[in-house]
Amino acid sequence: MKNILLLIFISLTSYLFSQNGFLKNKELFLGSDSIEGKRIIAGIYLVSTDSLTVKMDLTILDNWIQKDSITEYLALDKSSITQQLCFVPYHSDSLPAYRYVNENGFEMYLAKETCIESYNQYGEKNKISCQLSFALVHLPEQKKFYVSSLPLMYRK
């Protein structure tokens, strides 16, 4: 019985950790908003370095002029995989999210995948398509950047 439970646990955690496999390719998230009276455009490139860590290249622009460029490695908060503890605010709703953090005080939230099932003309299920669509990065409070907050970013 213990072996079966162990096998189920390993299978479940492997499946959940593989959910971030989309990051094997470089993914781009972009957002813009008026922050602190400035027209801020923020973008991040994300790529997995392993199943629990991502490299984030963050660029902050003001009216298309680069103001900050930051590269950080962020680790997945494992509790955010199985539990809905973290959320990305979206309009009047909140979407469950994966949480990534590092010792420098950076926090990134990736809204959990939305999956779309499609069917062909014969009613047979086609491949299920899942993708992440939103990212939100919180800058460390103890460090000074061009702005103190960033806009919600959309996957491009």
Short mmCIF file of C-alpha atoms in Angstrom, two decimals, residues 9-63:
data_model
loop_
_atom_site.label_atom_id
_atom_site.label_comp_id
_atom_site.label_asym_id
_atom_site.label_seq_id
_atom_site.Cartn_x
_atom_site.Cartn_y
_atom_site.Cartn_z
CA PHE A 9 2.67 10.92 -5.15
CA ILE A 10 5.67 10.75 -7.51
CA SER A 11 3.41 10.64 -10.57
CA LEU A 12 1.33 13.57 -9.35
CA THR A 13 4.32 15.77 -8.50
CA SER A 14 6.03 14.90 -11.79
CA TYR A 15 2.88 15.87 -13.67
CA LEU A 16 2.49 19.11 -11.73
CA PHE A 17 6.14 20.11 -12.15
CA SER A 18 5.94 19.30 -15.86
CA GLN A 19 3.19 21.90 -16.18
CA ASN A 20 5.94 24.49 -16.43
CA GLY A 21 7.43 22.68 -19.41
CA PHE A 22 6.09 25.44 -21.68
CA LEU A 23 9.03 27.52 -20.51
CA LYS A 24 11.55 25.35 -22.35
CA ASN A 25 11.14 27.86 -25.14
CA LYS A 26 11.64 31.52 -24.43
CA GLU A 27 8.29 33.08 -23.57
CA LEU A 28 7.52 36.78 -23.79
CA PHE A 29 5.07 38.67 -21.60
CA LEU A 30 4.33 42.39 -22.20
CA GLY A 31 2.23 44.98 -20.43
CA SER A 32 1.73 48.73 -20.37
CA ASP A 33 0.05 51.14 -18.01
CA SER A 34 0.30 54.62 -16.58
CA ILE A 35 2.29 54.25 -13.36
CA GLU A 36 3.43 57.15 -11.19
CA GLY A 37 2.47 59.55 -14.00
CA LYS A 38 4.67 57.73 -16.53
CA ARG A 39 3.73 55.62 -19.56
CA ILE A 40 5.39 52.35 -18.49
CA ILE A 41 5.92 49.38 -20.79
CA ALA A 42 7.31 46.26 -19.14
CA GLY A 43 8.38 43.03 -20.72
CA ILE A 44 9.82 39.78 -19.46
CA TYR A 45 11.47 36.90 -21.28
CA LEU A 46 11.18 33.66 -19.32
CA VAL A 47 13.03 30.41 -19.83
CA SER A 48 13.32 27.39 -17.53
CA THR A 49 16.74 26.50 -16.24
CA ASP A 50 15.29 23.36 -14.60
CA SER A 51 11.85 22.16 -13.49
CA LEU A 52 11.76 24.54 -10.49
CA THR A 53 13.76 27.58 -11.64
CA VAL A 54 13.25 30.20 -14.34
CA LYS A 55 15.51 32.91 -15.68
CA MET A 56 13.67 36.22 -15.98
CA ASP A 57 14.96 39.02 -18.20
CA LEU A 58 12.92 42.11 -17.28
CA THR A 59 12.98 45.36 -19.23
CA ILE A 60 11.21 48.54 -18.13
CA LEU A 61 10.53 51.27 -20.69
CA ASP A 62 9.06 54.75 -20.30
CA ASN A 63 7.47 55.94 -23.53
#
